PDB file of C-alpha atoms in Angstrom:
ATOM      1  CA  MET A  14      10.706   0.484   1.439  1.00  0.00           C
ATOM      2  CA  MET A  15      10.282   1.589  -2.149  1.00  0.00           C
ATOM      3  CA  LEU A  16       9.568  -0.474  -5.280  1.00  0.00           C
ATOM      4  CA  TYR A  17      10.605   0.949  -8.623  1.00  0.00           C
ATOM      5  CA  SER A  18      10.285  -1.326 -11.677  1.00  0.00           C
ATOM      6  CA  HIS A  19      11.228   1.200 -14.357  1.00  0.00           C
ATOM      7  CA  PRO A  20      14.568   2.234 -15.903  1.00  0.00           C
ATOM      8  CA  LEU A  21      16.372   5.231 -14.522  1.00  0.00           C
ATOM      9  CA  ASP A  22      16.297   7.115 -17.748  1.00  0.00           C
ATOM     10  CA  ALA A  23      13.692   8.876 -19.932  1.00  0.00           C
ATOM     11  CA  ARG A  24      13.720   6.386 -22.808  1.00  0.00           C
ATOM     12  CA  ASN A  25      10.000   7.039 -23.433  1.00  0.00           C
ATOM     13  CA  SER A  26       7.208   9.177 -22.063  1.00  0.00           C
ATOM     14  CA  GLU A  27       6.178   6.589 -19.450  1.00  0.00           C
ATOM     15  CA  SER A  28       9.745   6.175 -18.155  1.00  0.00           C
ATOM     16  CA  ALA A  29      10.163   9.924 -18.080  1.00  0.00           C
ATOM     17  CA  ALA A  30       7.058  10.408 -15.988  1.00  0.00           C
ATOM     18  CA  TYR A  31       8.114   7.729 -13.464  1.00  0.00           C
ATOM     19  CA  LEU A  32      11.688   9.033 -13.305  1.00  0.00           C
ATOM     20  CA  SER A  33      10.528  12.592 -12.673  1.00  0.00           C
ATOM     21  CA  ALA A  34       8.232  11.407  -9.901  1.00  0.00           C
ATOM     22  CA  LEU A  35      11.010   9.340  -8.305  1.00  0.00           C
ATOM     23  CA  LYS A  36      13.364  12.396  -8.252  1.00  0.00           C
ATOM     24  CA  CYS A  37      10.717  14.502  -6.550  1.00  0.00           C
ATOM     25  CA  SER A  38       9.841  11.727  -4.096  1.00  0.00           C
ATOM     26  CA  LEU A  39      13.421  11.301  -2.952  1.00  0.00           C
ATOM     27  CA  ALA A  40      13.976  15.089  -2.730  1.00  0.00           C
ATOM     28  CA  SER A  41      10.852  15.547  -0.612  1.00  0.00           C
ATOM     29  CA  LEU A  42      11.900  12.737   1.753  1.00  0.00           C
ATOM     30  CA  LYS A  43      15.320  14.230   2.209  1.00  0.00           C
ATOM     31  CA  ALA A  44      13.998  17.792   2.726  1.00  0.00           C
ATOM     32  CA  ASN A  45      10.964  17.105   4.899  1.00  0.00           C
ATOM     33  CA  LEU A  46      11.200  13.753   6.716  1.00  0.00           C
ATOM     34  CA  ARG A  47      14.611  12.057   6.859  1.00  0.00           C
ATOM     35  CA  HIS A  48      16.178  14.808   9.015  1.00  0.00           C
ATOM     36  CA  THR A  49      13.952  13.786  11.925  1.00  0.00           C
ATOM     37  CA  THR A  50      13.400  10.083  11.036  1.00  0.00           C
ATOM     38  CA  PRO A  51      16.650   8.555   9.666  1.00  0.00           C
ATOM     39  CA  VAL A  52      15.060   5.766   7.661  1.00  0.00           C
ATOM     40  CA  ASP A  53      17.055   3.145   5.779  1.00  0.00           C
ATOM     41  CA  LEU A  54      15.860   3.540   2.184  1.00  0.00           C
ATOM     42  CA  TYR A  55      15.663   0.272   0.187  1.00  0.00           C
ATOM     43  CA  LEU A  56      14.943   0.728  -3.484  1.00  0.00           C
ATOM     44  CA  PHE A  57      13.938  -2.513  -5.118  1.00  0.00           C
ATOM     45  CA  MET A  58      14.525  -2.572  -8.861  1.00  0.00           C
ATOM     46  CA  LYS A  59      14.813  -5.027 -11.671  1.00  0.00           C
ATOM     47  CA  LYS A  60      18.423  -6.247 -11.823  1.00  0.00           C
ATOM     48  CA  GLU A  61      19.050  -4.797 -15.312  1.00  0.00           C
ATOM     49  CA  PHE A  62      17.944  -1.371 -14.185  1.00  0.00           C
ATOM     50  CA  ILE A  63      20.156  -0.983 -11.124  1.00  0.00           C
ATOM     51  CA  PRO A  64      22.650   1.746 -12.037  1.00  0.00           C
ATOM     52  CA  ASN A  65      26.384   1.194 -12.032  1.00  0.00           C
ATOM     53  CA  PRO A  66      27.826   3.716 -11.378  1.00  0.00           C
ATOM     54  CA  VAL A  67      25.067   5.510  -9.402  1.00  0.00           C
ATOM     55  CA  PRO A  68      24.092   8.784 -11.131  1.00  0.00           C
ATOM     56  CA  GLU A  69      25.048  11.992  -9.325  1.00  0.00           C
ATOM     57  CA  TRP A  70      21.436  12.932  -8.621  1.00  0.00           C
ATOM     58  CA  LEU A  71      20.968   9.647  -6.684  1.00  0.00           C
ATOM     59  CA  SER A  72      24.247   9.577  -4.792  1.00  0.00           C
ATOM     60  CA  GLY A  73      23.220  11.813  -1.951  1.00  0.00           C
ATOM     61  CA  HIS A  74      20.138   9.901  -0.861  1.00  0.00           C
ATOM     62  CA  GLY A  75      21.785   6.957   0.902  1.00  0.00           C
ATOM     63  CA  ILE A  76      19.821   4.440  -1.175  1.00  0.00           C
ATOM     64  CA  ILE A  77      20.370   0.701  -0.715  1.00  0.00           C
ATOM     65  CA  PHE A  78      19.638  -0.878  -4.152  1.00  0.00           C
ATOM     66  CA  VAL A  79      18.157  -4.435  -4.016  1.00  0.00           C
ATOM     67  CA  PRO A  80      17.374  -6.472  -7.127  1.00  0.00           C
ATOM     68  CA  LEU A  81      13.884  -7.793  -7.384  1.00  0.00           C
ATOM     69  CA  ASP A  82      13.525 -11.557  -7.030  1.00  0.00           C
ATOM     70  CA  GLU A  83      12.516 -12.636 -10.537  1.00  0.00           C
ATOM     71  CA  LYS A  84      10.247 -15.367  -9.119  1.00  0.00           C
ATOM     72  CA  LEU A  85       8.204 -12.656  -7.328  1.00  0.00           C
ATOM     73  CA  TRP A  86       7.913 -10.669 -10.545  1.00  0.00           C
ATOM     74  CA  GLU A  87       6.066 -13.284 -12.509  1.00  0.00           C
ATOM     75  CA  TYR A  88       2.557 -14.561 -11.983  1.00  0.00           C
ATOM     76  CA  PRO A  89       2.427 -17.619  -9.719  1.00  0.00           C
ATOM     77  CA  GLY A  90       1.798 -20.811 -11.632  1.00  0.00           C
ATOM     78  CA  TYR A  91      -1.395 -21.590  -9.719  1.00  0.00           C
ATOM     79  CA  LEU A  92      -3.392 -18.616 -11.107  1.00  0.00           C
ATOM     80  CA  ARG A  93      -6.348 -19.215 -13.358  1.00  0.00           C
ATOM     81  CA  PRO A  94      -6.065 -18.156 -17.012  1.00  0.00           C
ATOM     82  CA  THR A  95      -6.557 -14.378 -17.437  1.00  0.00           C
ATOM     83  CA  ASP A  96      -9.722 -14.997 -19.509  1.00  0.00           C
ATOM     84  CA  ARG A  97     -11.444 -16.634 -16.466  1.00  0.00           C
ATOM     85  CA  ASN A  98     -13.208 -13.553 -15.164  1.00  0.00           C
ATOM     86  CA  TRP A  99     -10.173 -11.587 -13.965  1.00  0.00           C
ATOM     87  CA  SER A 100     -11.038  -8.027 -12.986  1.00  0.00           C
ATOM     88  CA  GLY A 101      -9.915  -5.739 -15.837  1.00  0.00           C
ATOM     89  CA  GLY A 102      -8.174  -2.403 -16.007  1.00  0.00           C
ATOM     90  CA  PHE A 103      -5.017  -3.120 -14.063  1.00  0.00           C
ATOM     91  CA  SER A 104      -1.583  -3.767 -15.480  1.00  0.00           C
ATOM     92  CA  LYS A 105       0.474  -6.858 -14.720  1.00  0.00           C
ATOM     93  CA  GLU A 106       3.097  -4.740 -12.891  1.00  0.00           C
ATOM     94  CA  TYR A 107       0.429  -3.237 -10.673  1.00  0.00           C
ATOM     95  CA  ARG A 108      -0.899  -6.654  -9.718  1.00  0.00           C
ATOM     96  CA  LEU A 109       2.591  -7.931  -9.048  1.00  0.00           C
ATOM     97  CA  MET A 110       3.361  -4.895  -6.916  1.00  0.00           C
ATOM     98  CA  GLY A 111       0.504  -5.866  -4.615  1.00  0.00           C
ATOM     99  CA  HIS A 112       1.628  -9.481  -4.506  1.00  0.00           C
ATOM    100  CA  TRP A 113       5.195  -8.429  -3.731  1.00  0.00           C
ATOM    101  CA  ARG A 114       4.050  -6.270  -0.829  1.00  0.00           C
ATOM    102  CA  LEU A 115       1.910  -9.005   0.732  1.00  0.00           C
ATOM    103  CA  ALA A 116       4.290 -11.875   0.143  1.00  0.00           C
ATOM    104  CA  PHE A 117       7.769 -10.389   0.614  1.00  0.00           C
ATOM    105  CA  GLN A 118       8.407  -6.965   2.037  1.00  0.00           C
ATOM    106  CA  HIS A 119       7.477  -7.527   5.658  1.00  0.00           C
ATOM    107  CA  SER A 120       9.550 -10.789   5.842  1.00  0.00           C
ATOM    108  CA  PHE A 121      12.480  -8.926   4.269  1.00  0.00           C
ATOM    109  CA  CYS A 122      12.374  -6.203   6.915  1.00  0.00           C
ATOM    110  CA  ARG A 123      11.986  -8.673   9.818  1.00  0.00           C
ATOM    111  CA  ALA A 124      14.903 -10.755   8.611  1.00  0.00           C
ATOM    112  CA  LEU A 125      17.140  -7.672   8.807  1.00  0.00           C
ATOM    113  CA  GLY A 126      16.015  -6.994  12.373  1.00  0.00           C
ATOM    114  CA  TYR A 127      13.737  -3.974  11.762  1.00  0.00           C
ATOM    115  CA  GLU A 128      10.805  -3.151  13.992  1.00  0.00           C
ATOM    116  CA  TYR A 129       8.719  -1.207  11.508  1.00  0.00           C
ATOM    117  CA  LEU A 130       8.136  -1.076   7.767  1.00  0.00           C
ATOM    118  CA  PHE A 131       7.530   2.258   6.058  1.00  0.00           C
ATOM    119  CA  GLN A 132       5.558   1.566   2.828  1.00  0.00           C
ATOM    120  CA  PHE A 133       6.223   4.491   0.530  1.00  0.00           C
ATOM    121  CA  ASP A 134       5.550   4.795  -3.225  1.00  0.00           C
ATOM    122  CA  SER A 135       8.045   6.134  -5.745  1.00  0.00           C
ATOM    123  CA  ASP A 136       5.484   8.756  -6.695  1.00  0.00           C
ATOM    124  CA  THR A 137       4.565   9.854  -3.122  1.00  0.00           C
ATOM    125  CA  TYR A 138       5.711  13.291  -1.898  1.00  0.00           C
ATOM    126  CA  VAL A 139       6.100  14.723   1.605  1.00  0.00           C
ATOM    127  CA  PHE A 140       4.953  18.336   1.130  1.00  0.00           C
ATOM    128  CA  SER A 141       5.214  19.465   4.757  1.00  0.00           C
ATOM    129  CA  ASN A 142       8.027  19.380   7.270  1.00  0.00           C
ATOM    130  CA  VAL A 143       7.627  16.349   9.565  1.00  0.00           C
ATOM    131  CA  THR A 144       9.109  17.666  12.794  1.00  0.00           C
ATOM    132  CA  TYR A 145       9.222  14.489  14.948  1.00  0.00           C
ATOM    133  CA  ASN A 146      10.712  10.988  14.743  1.00  0.00           C
ATOM    134  CA  LEU A 147       8.080   8.583  13.387  1.00  0.00           C
ATOM    135  CA  VAL A 148       9.629   5.528  14.961  1.00  0.00           C
ATOM    136  CA  ASP A 149       9.572   7.193  18.396  1.00  0.00           C
ATOM    137  CA  PHE A 150       5.973   8.244  17.684  1.00  0.00           C
ATOM    138  CA  MET A 151       4.988   4.650  16.882  1.00  0.00           C
ATOM    139  CA  ARG A 152       6.687   3.302  19.933  1.00  0.00           C
ATOM    140  CA  THR A 153       5.285   5.904  22.327  1.00  0.00           C
ATOM    141  CA  GLY A 154       1.708   5.529  21.078  1.00  0.00           C
ATOM    142  CA  ASP A 155       2.044   1.765  20.729  1.00  0.00           C
ATOM    143  CA  TYR A 156       0.530   2.011  17.254  1.00  0.00           C
ATOM    144  CA  TRP A 157       0.326  -1.011  15.011  1.00  0.00           C
ATOM    145  CA  ILE A 158      -0.258   0.946  11.797  1.00  0.00           C
ATOM    146  CA  THR A 159      -0.279   4.591  10.786  1.00  0.00           C
ATOM    147  CA  ASN A 160      -1.555   6.003   7.520  1.00  0.00           C
ATOM    148  CA  LYS A 161      -1.876   9.328   5.722  1.00  0.00           C
ATOM    149  CA  ASN A 162      -5.206  11.079   5.955  1.00  0.00           C
ATOM    150  CA  PHE A 163      -6.769   9.598   2.874  1.00  0.00           C
ATOM    151  CA  PHE A 164      -9.327   6.840   2.384  1.00  0.00           C
ATOM    152  CA  PHE A 165     -11.716   5.681  -0.322  1.00  0.00           C
ATOM    153  CA  TYR A 166     -14.664   3.418  -0.308  1.00  0.00           C
ATOM    154  CA  GLU A 167     -15.655   0.388  -2.403  1.00  0.00           C
ATOM    155  CA  VAL A 168     -15.208   0.790  -6.085  1.00  0.00           C
ATOM    156  CA  VAL A 169     -16.548  -1.941  -8.405  1.00  0.00           C
ATOM    157  CA  ASP A 170     -14.189  -4.946  -8.340  1.00  0.00           C
ATOM    158  CA  TYR A 171     -11.853  -3.691  -5.617  1.00  0.00           C
ATOM    159  CA  PHE A 172     -13.377  -5.950  -2.968  1.00  0.00           C
ATOM    160  CA  ARG A 173     -14.909  -8.646  -5.139  1.00  0.00           C
ATOM    161  CA  GLY A 174     -14.807 -11.867  -3.146  1.00  0.00           C
ATOM    162  CA  LEU A 175     -12.575 -10.609  -0.289  1.00  0.00           C
ATOM    163  CA  PRO A 176     -15.364 -10.173   2.281  1.00  0.00           C
ATOM    164  CA  GLU A 177     -16.507 -13.710   1.522  1.00  0.00           C
ATOM    165  CA  LEU A 178     -12.983 -14.988   2.147  1.00  0.00           C
ATOM    166  CA  ALA A 179     -12.870 -13.216   5.488  1.00  0.00           C
ATOM    167  CA  ASN A 180     -16.198 -14.807   6.219  1.00  0.00           C
ATOM    168  CA  PHE A 181     -14.758 -18.183   5.370  1.00  0.00           C
ATOM    169  CA  TRP A 182     -11.684 -17.526   7.547  1.00  0.00           C
ATOM    170  CA  LEU A 183     -13.843 -16.657  10.574  1.00  0.00           C
ATOM    171  CA  VAL A 184     -16.083 -19.717  10.164  1.00  0.00           C
ATOM    172  CA  THR A 185     -13.327 -22.261   9.504  1.00  0.00           C
ATOM    173  CA  ARG A 186     -10.632 -20.842  11.856  1.00  0.00           C
ATOM    174  CA  ARG A 187     -13.008 -20.137  14.740  1.00  0.00           C
ATOM    175  CA  GLY A 188     -15.689 -22.663  14.150  1.00  0.00           C
ATOM    176  CA  GLY A 189     -17.200 -24.252  17.239  1.00  0.00           C
ATOM    177  CA  GLY A 190     -19.731 -26.524  15.486  1.00  0.00           C
ATOM    178  CA  CYS A 191     -23.511 -26.165  15.204  1.00  0.00           C
ATOM    179  CA  GLY A 192     -23.147 -22.626  14.142  1.00  0.00           C
ATOM    180  CA  HIS A 193     -21.502 -21.450  17.336  1.00  0.00           C
ATOM    181  CA  TRP A 194     -18.506 -19.484  16.119  1.00  0.00           C
ATOM    182  CA  ASP A 195     -16.123 -17.203  17.972  1.00  0.00           C
ATOM    183  CA  LEU A 196     -16.849 -14.082  15.949  1.00  0.00           C
ATOM    184  CA  ARG A 197     -14.931 -11.710  18.197  1.00  0.00           C
ATOM    185  CA  VAL A 198     -12.783  -9.431  16.108  1.00  0.00           C
ATOM    186  CA  THR A 199     -10.504  -6.766  17.552  1.00  0.00           C
ATOM    187  CA  GLY A 200     -11.100  -4.298  14.723  1.00  0.00           C
ATOM    188  CA  PRO A 201     -14.235  -2.404  13.640  1.00  0.00           C
ATOM    189  CA  LEU A 202     -15.331  -5.039  11.123  1.00  0.00           C
ATOM    190  CA  TRP A 203     -18.922  -5.432  12.287  1.00  0.00           C
ATOM    191  CA  ASN A 204     -19.518  -1.698  12.129  1.00  0.00           C
ATOM    192  CA  LYS A 205     -18.983  -1.883   8.388  1.00  0.00           C
ATOM    193  CA  THR A 206     -21.324  -4.717   7.450  1.00  0.00           C
ATOM    194  CA  SER A 207     -24.998  -4.475   6.579  1.00  0.00           C
ATOM    195  CA  PRO A 208     -26.622  -6.417   8.146  1.00  0.00           C
ATOM    196  CA  GLN A 209     -24.094  -6.670  10.985  1.00  0.00           C
ATOM    197  CA  GLY A 210     -22.356 -10.022  11.385  1.00  0.00           C
ATOM    198  CA  LEU A 211     -21.601 -12.811   9.040  1.00  0.00           C
ATOM    199  CA  PRO A 212     -24.682 -12.247   6.787  1.00  0.00           C
ATOM    200  CA  GLY A 213     -23.285  -8.797   5.942  1.00  0.00           C
ATOM    201  CA  LEU A 214     -19.731  -9.956   5.376  1.00  0.00           C
ATOM    202  CA  ILE A 215     -20.174 -10.182   1.625  1.00  0.00           C
ATOM    203  CA  THR A 216     -19.129  -8.205  -1.450  1.00  0.00           C
ATOM    204  CA  PRO A 217     -21.098  -4.938  -1.473  1.00  0.00           C
ATOM    205  CA  ILE A 218     -24.233  -5.084  -3.549  1.00  0.00           C
ATOM    206  CA  HIS A 219     -25.296  -1.678  -4.793  1.00  0.00           C
ATOM    207  CA  CYS A 220     -29.007  -1.112  -5.268  1.00  0.00           C
ATOM    208  CA  ASP A 221     -30.464   0.719  -8.266  1.00  0.00           C
ATOM    209  CA  LYS A 222     -33.555   1.950  -6.517  1.00  0.00           C
ATOM    210  CA  ALA A 223     -33.893   4.521  -3.762  1.00  0.00           C
ATOM    211  CA  GLY A 224     -33.955   3.433  -0.131  1.00  0.00           C
ATOM    212  CA  GLY A 225     -31.882   1.245   2.111  1.00  0.00           C
ATOM    213  CA  GLN A 226     -28.643   2.336   3.804  1.00  0.00           C
ATOM    214  CA  THR A 227     -25.889   4.273   2.146  1.00  0.00           C
ATOM    215  CA  ILE A 228     -22.167   4.319   2.349  1.00  0.00           C
ATOM    216  CA  PRO A 229     -20.442   7.733   2.249  1.00  0.00           C
ATOM    217  CA  HIS A 230     -20.265   7.969  -1.512  1.00  0.00           C
ATOM    218  CA  GLY A 231     -24.071   7.819  -1.613  1.00  0.00           C
ATOM    219  CA  GLN A 232     -25.038   4.501  -3.160  1.00  0.00           C
ATOM    220  CA  PRO A 233     -27.569   2.237  -1.486  1.00  0.00           C
ATOM    221  CA  TRP A 234     -25.810  -0.936  -0.387  1.00  0.00           C
ATOM    222  CA  GLU A 235     -25.730  -4.138   1.552  1.00  0.00           C
ATOM    223  CA  GLY A 236     -22.674  -6.151   2.454  1.00  0.00           C
ATOM    224  CA  TYR A 237     -19.258  -5.012   3.593  1.00  0.00           C
ATOM    225  CA  ALA A 238     -18.925  -1.285   3.031  1.00  0.00           C
ATOM    226  CA  GLY A 239     -15.187  -1.322   2.721  1.00  0.00           C
ATOM    227  CA  LYS A 240     -12.924   1.595   3.523  1.00  0.00           C
ATOM    228  CA  CYS A 241      -9.552   1.411   1.807  1.00  0.00           C
ATOM    229  CA  ILE A 242      -6.421   2.926   3.294  1.00  0.00           C
ATOM    230  CA  ALA A 243      -3.885   4.665   1.075  1.00  0.00           C
ATOM    231  CA  GLY A 244      -1.216   2.121   0.142  1.00  0.00           C
ATOM    232  CA  ASN A 245       1.439   4.782  -0.590  1.00  0.00           C
ATOM    233  CA  TYR A 246       2.223   6.187   2.844  1.00  0.00           C
ATOM    234  CA  ASN A 247       1.837   3.916   5.854  1.00  0.00           C
ATOM    235  CA  ILE A 248       3.944   2.428   8.600  1.00  0.00           C
ATOM    236  CA  TRP A 249       3.433  -1.157   9.815  1.00  0.00           C
ATOM    237  CA  SER A 250       4.517  -2.718  13.080  1.00  0.00           C
ATOM    238  CA  LEU A 251       6.158  -5.989  12.138  1.00  0.00           C
ATOM    239  CA  LYS A 252       5.196  -7.418  15.510  1.00  0.00           C
ATOM    240  CA  PHE A 253       1.548  -6.957  14.533  1.00  0.00           C
ATOM    241  CA  TRP A 254       1.991  -8.191  10.959  1.00  0.00           C
ATOM    242  CA  PHE A 255       3.437 -11.461  12.135  1.00  0.00           C
ATOM    243  CA  GLN A 256       0.721 -12.172  14.671  1.00  0.00           C
ATOM    244  CA  GLU A 257      -0.516 -15.704  14.139  1.00  0.00           C
ATOM    245  CA  ASP A 258      -4.038 -14.820  13.037  1.00  0.00           C
ATOM    246  CA  VAL A 259      -2.875 -12.058  10.650  1.00  0.00           C
ATOM    247  CA  GLN A 260      -0.370 -14.346   8.991  1.00  0.00           C
ATOM    248  CA  ASP A 261      -2.922 -17.128   8.691  1.00  0.00           C
ATOM    249  CA  PHE A 262      -5.274 -14.787   6.894  1.00  0.00           C
ATOM    250  CA  VAL A 263      -2.570 -13.309   4.636  1.00  0.00           C
ATOM    251  CA  HIS A 264      -1.424 -16.765   3.585  1.00  0.00           C
ATOM    252  CA  LEU A 265      -5.012 -17.729   2.819  1.00  0.00           C
ATOM    253  CA  VAL A 266      -5.305 -14.674   0.509  1.00  0.00           C
ATOM    254  CA  LEU A 267      -2.054 -15.530  -1.184  1.00  0.00           C
ATOM    255  CA  ARG A 268      -3.078 -19.117  -1.813  1.00  0.00           C
ATOM    256  CA  THR A 269      -6.242 -18.064  -3.567  1.00  0.00           C
ATOM    257  CA  GLY A 270      -4.421 -15.858  -6.081  1.00  0.00           C
ATOM    258  CA  ALA A 271      -7.442 -13.538  -6.044  1.00  0.00           C
ATOM    259  CA  HIS A 272      -5.349 -10.626  -4.782  1.00  0.00           C
ATOM    260  CA  ILE A 273      -3.746 -10.726  -8.257  1.00  0.00           C
ATOM    261  CA  GLU A 274      -6.745 -11.789 -10.350  1.00  0.00           C
ATOM    262  CA  HIS A 275      -8.828  -8.948  -8.847  1.00  0.00           C
ATOM    263  CA  ARG A 276      -8.125  -5.525  -7.451  1.00  0.00           C
ATOM    264  CA  TRP A 277      -7.372  -6.634  -3.866  1.00  0.00           C
ATOM    265  CA  VAL A 278      -3.594  -6.291  -4.287  1.00  0.00           C
ATOM    266  CA  ASP A 279      -2.090  -4.928  -1.039  1.00  0.00           C
ATOM    267  CA  VAL A 280      -4.376  -2.056  -0.366  1.00  0.00           C
ATOM    268  CA  THR A 281      -7.730  -3.770  -0.134  1.00  0.00           C
ATOM    269  CA  THR A 282      -6.268  -6.820   1.624  1.00  0.00           C
ATOM    270  CA  MET A 283      -4.495  -4.577   4.180  1.00  0.00           C
ATOM    271  CA  SER A 284      -7.727  -2.586   4.722  1.00  0.00           C
ATOM    272  CA  ILE A 285      -9.831  -5.573   5.646  1.00  0.00           C
ATOM    273  CA  ILE A 286      -6.919  -6.825   7.865  1.00  0.00           C
ATOM    274  CA  ILE A 287      -7.189  -3.529   9.765  1.00  0.00           C
ATOM    275  CA  ASP A 288     -10.943  -3.977  10.133  1.00  0.00           C
ATOM    276  CA  MET A 289     -10.523  -7.522  11.386  1.00  0.00           C
ATOM    277  CA  PHE A 290      -7.492  -7.277  13.698  1.00  0.00           C
ATOM    278  CA  VAL A 291      -6.647  -3.684  14.626  1.00  0.00           C
ATOM    279  CA  PRO A 292      -8.396  -1.924  17.498  1.00  0.00           C
ATOM    280  CA  PRO A 293      -9.132   1.706  16.720  1.00  0.00           C
ATOM    281  CA  GLU A 294      -6.676   2.956  19.333  1.00  0.00           C
ATOM    282  CA  LYS A 295      -3.811   1.090  17.569  1.00  0.00           C
ATOM    283  CA  PHE A 296      -4.468   2.780  14.224  1.00  0.00           C
ATOM    284  CA  HIS A 297      -3.287   6.378  13.772  1.00  0.00           C
ATOM    285  CA  ILE A 298      -4.075   8.796  10.961  1.00  0.00           C
ATOM    286  CA  PHE A 299      -1.467  11.470  10.147  1.00  0.00           C
ATOM    287  CA  THR A 300      -3.673  14.513   9.888  1.00  0.00           C
ATOM    288  CA  ASP A 301      -0.626  16.756  10.235  1.00  0.00           C
ATOM    289  CA  HIS A 302       1.263  15.320   7.325  1.00  0.00           C
ATOM    290  CA  ASN A 303       0.646  16.905   3.890  1.00  0.00           C
ATOM    291  CA  ILE A 304       1.210  14.038   1.483  1.00  0.00           C
ATOM    292  CA  GLY A 305       0.773  13.972  -2.291  1.00  0.00           C
ATOM    293  CA  HIS A 306       0.662  11.014  -4.598  1.00  0.00           C
ATOM    294  CA  GLY A 307       0.603  10.457  -8.338  1.00  0.00           C
ATOM    295  CA  ARG A 308       2.668  11.351 -11.347  1.00  0.00           C
ATOM    296  CA  GLY A 309       1.098  14.842 -11.611  1.00  0.00           C
ATOM    297  CA  ASP A 310       1.534  16.398  -8.193  1.00  0.00           C
ATOM    298  CA  HIS A 311       5.301  16.566  -8.436  1.00  0.00           C
ATOM    299  CA  THR A 312       5.289  19.001 -11.391  1.00  0.00           C
ATOM    300  CA  LYS A 313       4.217  21.940  -9.228  1.00  0.00           C
ATOM    301  CA  THR A 314       5.436  20.906  -5.750  1.00  0.00           C
ATOM    302  CA  CYS A 315       9.075  19.962  -6.368  1.00  0.00           C
ATOM    303  CA  ASN A 316      10.338  22.941  -8.278  1.00  0.00           C
ATOM    304  CA  GLY A 317      11.877  24.326  -5.083  1.00  0.00           C
ATOM    305  CA  LEU A 318      13.432  21.030  -4.041  1.00  0.00           C
ATOM    306  CA  LEU A 319      15.084  19.730  -7.202  1.00  0.00           C
ATOM    307  CA  PRO A 320      18.265  21.320  -8.690  1.00  0.00           C
ATOM    308  CA  PRO A 321      17.759  23.410 -11.796  1.00  0.00           C
ATOM    309  CA  THR A 322      18.918  20.748 -14.232  1.00  0.00           C
ATOM    310  CA  THR A 323      15.992  18.506 -13.285  1.00  0.00           C
ATOM    311  CA  ARG A 324      13.326  21.124 -13.489  1.00  0.00           C
ATOM    312  CA  SER A 325      11.192  21.562 -16.597  1.00  0.00           C
ATOM    313  CA  ARG A 326      12.207  23.974 -19.253  1.00  0.00           C
ATOM    314  CA  ALA A 327       8.994  25.937 -18.739  1.00  0.00           C
ATOM    315  CA  ALA A 328       9.718  26.285 -14.991  1.00  0.00           C
ATOM    316  CA  ARG A 329      13.208  27.528 -15.704  1.00  0.00           C
ATOM    317  CA  GLN A 330      11.921  30.102 -18.196  1.00  0.00           C
ATOM    318  CA  ARG A 331       9.309  31.341 -15.646  1.00  0.00           C
ATOM    319  CA  THR A 332      12.026  31.645 -12.978  1.00  0.00           C
ATOM    320  CA  ALA A 333      14.321  33.522 -15.389  1.00  0.00           C
ATOM    321  CA  ALA A 334      11.470  35.909 -16.245  1.00  0.00           C
ATOM    322  CA  GLY A 335      10.875  36.689 -12.556  1.00  0.00           C
ATOM    323  CA  SER A 336       7.793  34.556 -12.089  1.00  0.00           C
ATOM    324  CA  ALA A 337       7.214  32.213  -9.169  1.00  0.00           C
ATOM    325  CA  PRO A 338       8.340  28.700 -10.100  1.00  0.00           C
TER     326      PRO A 338
END
């Protein structure tokens, strides 16, 4: 499943960067993954950007073009005004991407009868040859989610308010009265709170003075440490995603609108879902996959995958002069 909200031409420097990344992403999938895992590749685009006819460089990738639902590409009407303490630094399209992934993509795949969803960015690259079928791997290992070998910890505003919402969910959905709650979680949530339990399920508070505990990036802290998965290369079991408790929590997140107003989007929300609901043995990390991400990696890694007409002029000149591309 791939979301691409830009035109398929280089009308400006931003479009050119996204287009170059997309070409490399598709080429790397074809060369290093789709020969062993024959995925159905859905490319969601704004209706006005879907090509007709399909350009020659796209025709060999077996892409299924799907127009974005315009209702899902606008802010929901229940959000607070943007001047009401929204987290800054993130574009509207980035926020809507996270909303789209939480609210739509899994339901789309399930409606078509799929068992798994492969979440893959248009600027993600498979650098190494994946020699086995990923669907067979998921089934054999009975994994609920797999992810590339990359994680990052709490950054200011990434988790703001989300641990408190998880706290609220546990208290209200599993409340027994008189403070006797069923706080059993199947994931490693309580190993990531300081202090352990509900008192530590709060937004991380970083201390300015020495002492106290530390999370791996070295800052003293209390609260939910947070450990974000990479949102650009993971596979989800739809059977897991549509478990009753998972859906109840996802819908609670969506109703708050905070996944858009802050930096939760899909990545942070999915990360705390893993901590709450996924036993460690159901979560696999692909240490054998060499995966790149971003609109810079492709410039050096895809020269050997893309046809000469799509390579940079400098790369062609180096090749002509006998240098390594």
